[in-house]
Tab-separated table of C-alpha atoms and ligand atoms in Angstrom:
chain	number	residue	atom	x	y	z
A	39	MET	CA	203.289	170.277	55.668
A	40	SER	CA	200.637	168.634	54.633
A	41	SER	CA	197.816	165.676	56.118
A	42	GLU	CA	196.126	164.553	53.058
A	43	HIS	CA	196.321	160.935	52.508
A	44	THR	CA	198.023	159.713	49.521
A	45	LYS	CA	197.932	156.379	47.656
A	46	LEU	CA	201.273	155.131	46.444
A	47	ILE	CA	203.035	152.199	44.108
A	48	ILE	CA	206.320	150.863	44.983
A	49	GLY	CA	207.891	148.367	42.674
A	50	ILE	CA	211.104	146.855	42.913
A	51	ASP	CA	213.551	144.299	40.858
A	52	ASP	CA	216.582	142.579	41.385
A	53	THR	CA	218.124	143.458	44.561
A	54	ASP	CA	218.997	139.082	44.536
A	55	SER	CA	222.395	137.501	43.168
A	56	ARG	CA	223.279	133.946	43.141
A	57	GLU	CA	224.253	133.708	46.373
A	58	GLY	CA	221.886	135.489	48.557
A	59	MET	CA	219.280	137.700	49.414
A	60	CYS	CA	215.261	137.472	47.733
A	61	THR	CA	213.320	140.532	45.993
A	62	THR	CA	210.428	139.459	47.500
A	63	TYR	CA	211.894	138.442	51.167
A	64	LEU	CA	212.698	143.089	50.671
A	65	CYS	CA	209.031	142.957	49.691
A	66	ALA	CA	208.141	141.227	52.621
A	67	LEU	CA	210.332	143.672	54.780
A	68	LEU	CA	209.626	146.311	53.974
A	69	ARG	CA	205.550	145.798	54.038
A	70	ASP	CA	206.297	145.392	57.888
A	71	ASP	CA	208.763	147.876	58.665
A	72	LEU	CA	206.435	150.731	56.862
A	73	SER	CA	202.975	149.166	58.126
A	74	SER	CA	203.570	151.142	62.158
A	75	PHE	CA	203.104	154.510	59.674
A	76	VAL	CA	201.441	154.178	56.173
A	77	GLN	CA	198.381	151.731	55.663
A	78	VAL	CA	199.112	148.774	53.241
A	79	ILE	CA	196.080	148.758	50.713
A	80	SER	CA	196.164	144.977	49.134
A	81	GLU	CA	198.971	142.434	49.588
A	82	PRO	CA	201.642	142.613	47.407
A	83	ILE	CA	202.555	141.294	43.864
A	84	LEU	CA	204.812	139.493	42.999
A	85	VAL	CA	205.325	139.525	38.986
A	86	ARG	CA	207.293	136.591	36.716
A	87	LEU	CA	208.557	137.895	33.386
A	88	ASN	CA	209.796	136.268	30.499
A	89	PRO	CA	211.485	132.925	31.598
A	90	THR	CA	213.912	132.947	28.800
A	91	ILE	CA	216.267	135.715	30.596
A	92	PRO	CA	219.497	134.812	30.732
A	93	TYR	CA	220.301	137.741	32.990
A	94	LYS	CA	218.466	136.201	36.147
A	95	THR	CA	219.308	132.518	36.921
A	96	ARG	CA	216.647	132.264	39.301
A	97	GLY	CA	213.401	133.523	38.514
A	98	ASN	CA	213.001	136.921	37.356
A	99	ALA	CA	210.477	138.170	39.892
A	100	SER	CA	209.708	141.325	41.116
A	101	VAL	CA	207.385	142.978	43.451
A	102	ALA	CA	204.639	145.516	43.907
A	103	LEU	CA	203.926	146.877	47.232
A	104	PHE	CA	200.405	149.286	47.269
A	105	LEU	CA	200.184	151.129	49.937
A	106	GLU	CA	198.458	154.913	51.328
A	107	CYS	CA	200.570	156.939	53.503
A	108	ARG	CA	200.550	160.890	55.013
A	109	ASP	CA	204.032	161.646	53.846
A	110	SER	CA	204.966	160.179	50.349
A	111	GLN	CA	208.722	161.639	50.247
A	112	LYS	CA	209.630	160.006	53.590
A	113	VAL	CA	208.323	156.759	51.941
A	114	ILE	CA	210.190	156.903	49.191
A	115	ASP	CA	213.784	157.532	50.835
A	116	LEU	CA	212.960	154.562	53.295
A	117	VAL	CA	212.526	152.159	50.386
A	118	ILE	CA	215.553	153.242	48.901
A	119	ASP	CA	217.428	153.634	51.508
A	120	THR	CA	216.402	149.531	52.090
A	121	VAL	CA	217.212	148.737	48.742
A	122	ALA	CA	220.750	150.227	48.714
A	123	SER	CA	221.568	149.096	51.871
A	124	MET	CA	220.340	145.684	51.949
A	125	ALA	CA	220.044	144.480	47.907
A	126	CYS	CA	223.498	142.435	46.783
A	127	LEU	CA	224.984	145.386	45.012
A	128	ASP	CA	228.731	143.836	44.423
A	129	GLY	CA	226.742	140.924	42.437
A	130	GLU	CA	227.549	140.709	39.015
A	131	ASN	CA	224.206	140.679	37.086
A	132	THR	CA	222.157	142.694	40.288
A	133	ASN	CA	220.973	145.689	38.827
A	134	PRO	CA	218.271	146.797	40.826
A	135	GLY	CA	215.403	149.200	40.273
A	136	VAL	CA	212.959	150.835	42.054
A	137	VAL	CA	209.519	152.654	41.041
A	138	PHE	CA	207.131	154.682	42.907
A	139	VAL	CA	203.686	155.960	41.167
A	140	ILE	CA	201.905	158.771	42.978
A	141	GLU	CA	198.192	158.385	43.453
A	142	GLU	CA	197.307	161.747	40.657
A	143	GLN	CA	199.266	159.618	38.093
A	144	PHE	CA	197.778	156.800	38.345
A	145	GLY	CA	195.091	157.461	35.737
A	146	ASN	CA	198.003	158.609	33.152
A	147	VAL	CA	200.149	155.963	33.318
A	148	LYS	CA	197.774	153.072	34.262
A	149	ASN	CA	197.398	151.713	30.721
A	150	LYS	CA	201.370	152.575	29.183
A	151	LEU	CA	202.479	150.374	32.108
A	152	SER	CA	199.942	147.476	31.671
A	153	SER	CA	200.869	147.193	28.405
A	154	PHE	CA	204.265	147.195	29.376
A	155	PHE	CA	204.030	144.507	32.138
A	156	ARG	CA	202.124	142.149	29.889
A	157	ARG	CA	205.057	142.280	27.304
A	158	ALA	CA	207.603	141.491	29.691
A	159	VAL	CA	206.200	138.600	30.829
A	160	LYS	CA	206.116	137.554	26.672
A	161	ASP	CA	209.235	139.608	25.150
A	162	VAL	CA	212.544	140.909	25.371
A	163	ILE	CA	212.872	144.445	26.593
A	164	THR	CA	215.397	146.633	26.727
A	165	ILE	CA	217.224	148.953	29.830
A	166	ASP	CA	216.780	151.839	27.685
A	167	GLU	CA	213.395	151.475	26.866
A	168	ALA	CA	212.717	151.313	30.535
A	169	LYS	CA	214.642	154.526	31.581
A	170	GLU	CA	213.027	156.149	28.311
A	171	LEU	CA	209.409	155.336	29.911
A	172	SER	CA	210.172	156.127	33.459
A	173	SER	CA	211.023	159.771	32.166
A	174	GLU	CA	207.830	159.621	29.661
A	175	LEU	CA	205.649	158.781	32.349
A	176	ASP	CA	207.621	161.204	34.918
A	177	LEU	CA	207.985	158.936	37.487
A	178	LYS	CA	210.026	158.900	40.295
A	179	PHE	CA	212.311	156.186	39.785
A	180	ARG	CA	216.073	155.321	41.232
A	181	ALA	CA	218.330	152.644	38.884
A	182	PHE	CA	220.904	151.785	40.187
A	183	LYS	CA	224.723	150.280	38.302
A	184	ASN	CA	222.706	149.392	34.800
A	185	GLY	CA	219.678	149.444	35.875
A	186	ARG	CA	218.262	146.330	34.779
A	187	GLY	CA	215.975	146.280	37.203
A	188	LEU	CA	213.650	149.150	36.348
A	189	ILE	CA	212.556	146.685	34.023
A	190	GLY	CA	210.763	144.704	36.084
A	191	ALA	CA	210.124	146.923	38.325
A	192	LEU	CA	207.700	149.481	36.049
A	193	SER	CA	206.494	145.465	35.122
A	194	ALA	CA	205.386	145.292	39.108
A	195	CYS	CA	203.658	148.601	39.401
A	196	GLY	CA	201.894	147.954	36.063
A	197	ALA	CA	200.724	144.884	37.112
A	198	MET	CA	199.407	147.574	40.249
A	199	LEU	CA	197.282	149.019	38.683
A	200	ASP	CA	195.652	146.292	36.659
A	201	PRO	CA	193.202	144.104	37.632
A	202	ASP	CA	192.420	142.027	34.642
A	203	TRP	CA	194.605	139.338	34.687
A	204	ASP	CA	194.915	135.910	35.881
A	205	HIS	CA	196.141	135.086	39.257
A	206	THR	CA	197.202	132.621	41.647
A	207	TYR	CA	198.825	133.200	45.332
A	208	GLU	CA	202.195	131.930	46.951
A	209	TYR	CA	202.736	132.389	50.695
A	210	LEU	CA	206.102	132.731	51.161
A	211	ALA	CA	207.662	131.813	54.729
A	212	TYR	CA	211.134	133.185	55.193
A	213	ARG	CA	213.816	131.764	58.024
A	214	GLU	CA	215.669	133.662	60.172
A	215	LYS	CA	219.019	135.804	59.290
A	216	GLU	CA	221.487	134.041	61.410
A	217	VAL	CA	220.411	130.432	59.586
A	218	TRP	CA	220.495	131.625	56.209
A	219	GLY	CA	222.556	129.453	53.895
A	220	THR	CA	222.591	126.812	56.545
A	221	LYS	CA	219.984	123.219	55.226
A	222	ARG	CA	216.940	124.318	55.970
A	223	GLU	CA	214.602	122.026	58.526
A	224	VAL	CA	211.128	121.744	57.180
A	225	GLU	CA	209.841	118.200	57.962
A	226	GLU	CA	209.112	116.665	54.769
A	227	LEU	CA	205.613	114.089	56.214
A	228	SER	CA	204.105	117.989	57.000
A	229	LEU	CA	204.635	119.034	53.389
A	230	PHE	CA	202.988	115.760	52.747
A	231	GLU	CA	200.239	117.032	54.700
A	232	ALA	CA	199.587	119.852	53.448
A	233	ASP	CA	199.322	119.045	50.210
A	234	ARG	CA	197.132	116.298	51.106
A	235	GLN	CA	194.193	118.445	52.824
A	236	THR	CA	194.316	121.506	50.550
A	237	TYR	CA	195.222	119.948	46.581
A	238	PRO	CA	193.986	120.887	44.057
A	239	ASP	CA	193.236	124.027	45.781
A	240	THR	CA	197.338	124.365	46.215
A	241	TRP	CA	199.928	123.000	43.907
A	242	ASP	CA	203.235	121.924	43.749
A	243	THR	CA	203.807	121.956	47.235
A	244	VAL	CA	205.476	117.653	46.874
A	245	ASP	CA	206.166	116.084	43.117
A	246	HIS	CA	204.323	112.428	44.296
A	247	VAL	CA	205.675	110.828	41.035
A	248	ASN	CA	209.305	111.918	41.427
A	249	ASN	CA	208.699	111.593	45.852
A	250	ILE	CA	210.233	114.329	46.681
A	251	THR	CA	209.307	117.887	48.502
A	252	VAL	CA	209.242	120.609	45.955
A	253	CYS	CA	207.921	124.472	47.521
A	254	VAL	CA	211.520	124.015	50.041
A	255	PRO	CA	214.382	126.028	47.223
A	256	HIS	CA	217.694	125.246	48.364
A	257	SER	CA	219.449	128.545	47.597
A	258	GLY	CA	221.511	130.374	50.021
A	259	ASP	CA	218.615	133.261	49.891
A	260	PRO	CA	215.867	133.826	52.674
A	261	VAL	CA	212.954	131.630	51.650
A	262	LEU	CA	212.424	128.948	53.859
A	263	TYR	CA	209.172	127.821	51.514
A	264	GLY	CA	206.166	128.877	49.448
A	265	ILE	CA	203.173	127.351	49.377
A	266	ARG	CA	201.436	128.362	45.874
A	267	GLY	CA	197.715	128.176	45.882
A	268	LYS	CA	194.228	129.418	44.028
A	269	ASP	CA	193.463	131.974	46.697
A	270	ILE	CA	194.751	133.161	50.309
A	271	SER	CA	192.512	131.047	52.551
A	272	SER	CA	193.815	127.585	51.129
A	273	VAL	CA	198.038	128.656	50.243
A	274	GLU	CA	197.026	129.502	54.757
A	275	LYS	CA	195.330	126.450	55.360
A	276	ALA	CA	198.711	125.034	53.559
A	277	ALA	CA	200.960	126.736	55.357
A	278	SER	CA	199.109	125.332	59.319
A	279	PHE	CA	200.663	122.083	58.504
A	280	VAL	CA	204.054	122.807	57.633
A	281	ILE	CA	206.414	121.493	61.029
A	282	SER	CA	209.538	124.081	60.694
A	283	GLU	CA	212.449	125.255	62.058
A	284	PRO	CA	211.077	128.885	63.085
A	285	VAL	CA	209.060	131.800	60.303
A	286	GLU	CA	211.198	134.774	61.119
A	287	ARG	CA	207.778	136.510	58.855
A	288	MET	CA	206.022	135.603	56.164
A	289	CYS	CA	204.053	137.410	53.120
A	290	ILE	CA	201.229	136.649	50.789
A	291	TYR	CA	201.618	137.770	47.604
A	292	ARG	CA	199.194	138.104	44.124
A	293	THR	CA	201.369	136.781	41.568
A	294	ASN	CA	200.955	135.615	37.772
A	295	GLN	CA	202.845	132.549	38.541
A	296	GLY	CA	200.564	129.222	37.296
A	297	THR	CA	198.956	131.516	34.060
A	298	ASP	CA	200.729	130.934	30.863
A	299	MET	CA	201.063	134.367	30.820
A	300	HIS	CA	204.442	133.947	28.785
A	301	LEU	CA	202.831	132.038	26.120
A	302	ILE	CA	202.179	133.369	22.425
A	303	HIS	CA	199.457	131.247	20.172
A	304	VAL	CA	201.116	131.033	16.571
A	305	SER	CA	199.425	129.229	13.457
A	306	GLY	CA	203.303	128.186	12.190
A	307	ILE	CA	207.108	128.156	13.062
A	308	SER	CA	207.763	130.839	10.653
A	309	GLU	CA	206.302	133.035	13.020
A	310	ILE	CA	208.654	132.146	15.559
A	311	LYS	CA	211.385	133.639	17.509
A	312	GLU	CA	213.741	132.729	20.144
A	313	MET	CA	213.658	133.759	23.847
A	314	HIS	CA	210.083	133.720	23.433
A	315	SER	CA	207.244	131.258	24.882
A	316	TYR	CA	204.441	129.437	22.582
A	317	ILE	CA	202.247	127.287	21.512
A	318	LEU	CA	202.278	125.438	18.676
A	319	GLU	CA	200.263	122.749	17.075
A	320	GLY	CA	202.075	120.275	14.439
A	321	GLU	CA	202.745	117.063	13.264
A	322	VAL	CA	205.381	114.700	14.828
A	323	PHE	CA	208.152	114.644	12.360
A	324	SER	CA	210.970	112.238	13.642
A	325	GLU	CA	211.288	110.091	16.128
A	326	PRO	CA	211.614	110.774	19.672
A	327	ALA	CA	215.611	110.225	20.529
A	328	THR	CA	217.424	110.439	23.921
A	329	ILE	CA	220.817	111.722	23.597
A	330	ARG	CA	223.317	112.458	26.049
A	331	GLY	CA	222.037	113.887	29.388
A	332	GLY	CA	218.937	112.255	29.184
A	333	HIS	CA	217.432	114.816	27.095
A	334	THR	CA	214.164	114.049	24.531
A	335	ILE	CA	213.994	115.174	21.341
A	336	PHE	CA	211.678	115.099	18.070
A	337	SER	CA	211.147	117.178	15.601
A	338	LEU	CA	208.010	118.165	14.774
A	339	LYS	CA	205.950	119.726	11.337
A	340	ASP	CA	203.513	122.419	10.938
A	341	SER	CA	201.297	122.873	7.812
A	342	ALA	CA	203.691	124.592	6.054
A	343	GLY	CA	205.957	122.086	6.200
A	344	ASN	CA	208.352	124.050	8.629
A	345	LEU	CA	210.161	121.980	10.907
A	346	ILE	CA	211.566	122.893	14.874
A	347	ASP	CA	212.700	120.732	17.420
A	348	CYS	CA	210.759	119.907	20.600
A	349	ALA	CA	212.706	118.517	23.800
A	350	ALA	CA	211.380	116.890	27.212
A	351	PHE	CA	214.983	117.837	28.739
A	352	GLU	CA	216.534	116.224	31.649
A	353	PRO	CA	215.115	117.789	34.553
A	354	THR	CA	210.945	116.683	33.210
A	355	LYS	CA	211.824	113.395	34.367
A	356	ASN	CA	208.748	110.732	33.834
A	357	PHE	CA	207.444	112.959	31.711
A	358	ARG	CA	210.545	112.211	29.087
A	359	GLU	CA	208.751	108.558	29.286
A	360	LEU	CA	205.223	109.897	27.364
A	361	VAL	CA	207.234	111.988	24.561
A	362	ARG	CA	209.177	108.708	24.269
A	363	LYS	CA	205.998	107.233	22.825
A	364	LEU	CA	204.843	109.345	20.475
A	365	ILE	CA	206.054	108.289	16.991
A	366	PRO	CA	205.932	110.241	13.380
A	367	GLY	CA	202.370	111.916	12.489
A	368	ASP	CA	200.872	111.784	15.650
A	369	ARG	CA	199.110	115.454	15.918
A	370	ILE	CA	199.984	117.619	19.178
A	371	VAL	CA	200.138	121.019	20.472
A	372	VAL	CA	203.120	121.925	22.298
A	373	TYR	CA	203.547	124.615	24.772
A	374	GLY	CA	206.742	125.930	25.851
A	375	SER	CA	209.984	127.992	25.317
A	376	VAL	CA	212.174	128.532	22.288
A	377	THR	CA	215.585	129.339	22.713
A	378	GLU	CA	219.149	127.510	21.064
A	379	ASN	CA	215.948	127.081	18.213
A	380	THR	CA	215.004	124.653	20.477
A	381	LEU	CA	210.823	124.336	22.480
A	382	ASN	CA	211.454	122.976	26.027
A	383	ILE	CA	208.153	121.117	26.638
A	384	GLU	CA	205.962	122.555	29.759
A	385	LYS	CA	202.716	120.825	28.280
A	386	ILE	CA	201.845	118.449	25.713
A	387	LYS	CA	198.105	117.588	23.319
A	388	LEU	CA	197.882	114.776	21.823
A	389	LEU	CA	195.467	115.609	19.662
A	390	GLU	CA	194.739	112.221	17.025
A	391	LEU	CA	197.814	109.182	17.487
A	392	VAL	CA	197.902	107.402	13.920
A	393	LYS	CA	198.440	104.192	14.166
A	394	ALA	CA	201.222	101.750	15.037
A	395	TYR	CA	202.581	98.660	12.455
A	396	GLU	CA	205.095	96.140	12.719
A	397	ILE	CA	206.302	95.752	9.808
A	398	ARG	CA	207.361	91.592	9.336
A	399	ASN	CA	208.145	89.318	6.009
A	400	PRO	CA	205.024	88.164	4.998
A	401	LEU	CA	204.056	84.486	5.592
A	402	CYS	CA	203.771	82.041	2.316
A	403	PRO	CA	200.569	81.997	0.791
A	404	SER	CA	200.617	78.540	-0.223
A	405	CYS	CA	202.882	76.906	2.065
A	406	GLY	CA	202.236	79.158	5.250
A	407	LYS	CA	206.156	79.401	6.048
A	408	ARG	CA	207.548	82.838	6.721
A	409	MET	CA	209.164	84.143	3.398
A	410	LYS	CA	212.945	85.602	2.849
A	411	SER	CA	213.941	89.164	1.028
A	412	ALA	CA	214.303	88.426	-2.424
A	413	GLY	CA	216.411	91.431	-2.770
A	414	SER	CA	216.123	95.031	-2.334
A	415	GLY	CA	213.126	96.265	-3.663
A	416	GLN	CA	212.184	92.195	-5.397
A	417	GLY	CA	209.951	91.235	-3.094
A	418	TYR	CA	209.829	88.261	-0.709
A	419	ARG	CA	210.123	84.767	-1.403
A	420	CYS	CA	209.097	81.505	-0.140
A	421	LYS	CA	212.518	79.542	0.402
A	422	LYS	CA	210.092	75.301	1.087
A	423	CYS	CA	207.734	76.251	-2.350
A	424	GLY	CA	209.369	79.028	-4.461
A	425	THR	CA	206.232	80.676	-4.033
A	426	ARG	CA	207.151	84.991	-4.940
A	427	SER	CA	204.973	87.884	-3.000
A	428	GLU	CA	205.378	91.574	-3.017
A	429	PHE	CA	203.202	92.480	-0.087
A	430	THR	CA	204.584	93.175	3.659
A	431	GLU	CA	202.633	92.169	6.611
A	432	ASN	CA	201.709	94.372	8.249
A	433	LYS	CA	200.572	94.067	12.243
A	434	GLU	CA	198.853	96.983	13.357
A	435	LEU	CA	200.591	98.099	17.108
A	436	LYS	CA	198.700	98.957	20.501
A	437	ARG	CA	199.654	102.128	20.944
A	438	ASP	CA	200.726	102.570	24.900
A	439	VAL	CA	199.770	106.530	25.065
A	440	LEU	CA	196.180	108.250	24.859
A	441	PRO	CA	194.644	111.604	23.792
A	442	GLY	CA	194.828	113.706	26.255
A	443	PHE	CA	196.512	117.202	28.199
A	444	TYR	CA	199.817	116.304	30.148
A	445	GLU	CA	202.491	118.252	31.866
A	446	VAL	CA	205.444	118.158	33.169
A	447	PRO	CA	205.981	116.431	37.120
A	448	PRO	CA	205.740	119.361	39.723
A	449	CYS	CA	209.947	119.248	40.344
A	450	ALA	CA	210.248	120.394	37.003
A	451	ARG	CA	207.536	123.122	36.571
A	452	ARG	CA	208.510	126.758	35.312
A	453	HIS	CA	207.440	129.676	37.353
A	454	LEU	CA	204.376	130.838	34.289
A	455	ALA	CA	203.493	127.512	33.426
A	456	LYS	CA	199.655	127.037	34.194
A	457	GLN	CA	199.142	123.834	36.235
A	458	LEU	CA	196.167	120.871	33.669
A	459	LEU	CA	194.654	121.618	37.239
A	460	ARG	CA	193.958	125.266	36.873
A	461	PHE	CA	192.044	124.605	32.795
A	462	GLU	CA	188.042	124.210	33.077
A	463	ASN	CA	186.414	123.253	30.134
A	464	ASP	CA	189.370	121.236	28.250
A	465	ASP	CA	188.367	119.358	25.155
A	466	LEU	CA	190.423	116.505	26.042
A	467	PRO	CA	191.102	114.476	28.848
A	468	ILE	CA	193.527	115.668	31.509
A	469	TYR	CA	196.697	113.984	32.622
A	470	PRO	CA	198.082	115.608	35.044
A	471	GLY	CA	201.825	115.601	35.834
A	472	ARG	CA	201.720	115.026	39.956
B	254	ZN	ZN1	205.779	78.110	0.434
């Protein structure tokens, strides 16, 4: 029996179902249970993976813990037992995965796990690939059911081993078990006060434009609320203003939320693939149209002349009003995910707006009356004096929109989407969806 301490990274994913549980809660519970006999080294990591993956309905999150312990096998057994007993294994789409990386492996696996993490945020990865990598790197792991959770568990370990990615923090408060599934008691005004006291160091707590709170979920899981922000002290400060039902436990995570880590720069539409997320520049090709369900859609043309549909869906609320002001010829950059051949806009840069004209029949150059069309392709004719003209009257209209960088409101934010307030030195004016 050795008394030497060893460091251990534990990655966990996919323990929740639509009905209950939450992988972050399991992580907080393990951290608290383990802390009596291990040293927790840093705050846990919460990573969001490719948001277009359809298997998960609630945000594609996975977690990692970093700790130092005397008996790693004891910790590994306890973690596997906890996941086996608490994960929603009955859930049709719940396929937990747990991965362990021990200190002596850190150097060997760091690069491969880190690039796996970065790919899992942008790309579509198969379960087989995750299983192969776990074996190749000789990692201890446990895959339940089809083992899809291995993808997130490996990614979270990669994120923990790699300090070099943009990050934010989230303070998650959890409910007492007896009340799971019931209505959450959180005073709305206290959330607005938390926002007032800490914005812009925290964000997406409330949505001012749509006058709703954003940080309190509605599902049956154990999360009471989540405060997002730039550092630990800011999210703690915001949480101190929240008045709510009793908090059973809380945990602060380092996360890739709000970083745009999912986005890939492309120079043209021919490079775009389904289930990936992009930054794409082009020209508005068709007039934005609002279809059934309240979704606003237009087509965008790239420099090669290819077209793609871009959409501001109904949940983006007031953001659609901005999109409806675009006209063909406007030069823009769109940020968002592509599914079903449509780019779902998260942010938009309006680079150059074309002039808009109202085209009218001309006034008669002789008598000043408004002329009539003389028939298709025949120009215009004055009914009063018979003068003919070929020229229309183009009246320049004022564009009710300015070049700048715009985002969807907090109530429609994707987890990974970087808030405009997090951009520095952007060359365009910034219009946060606040
Ligand atoms: Zn006339």
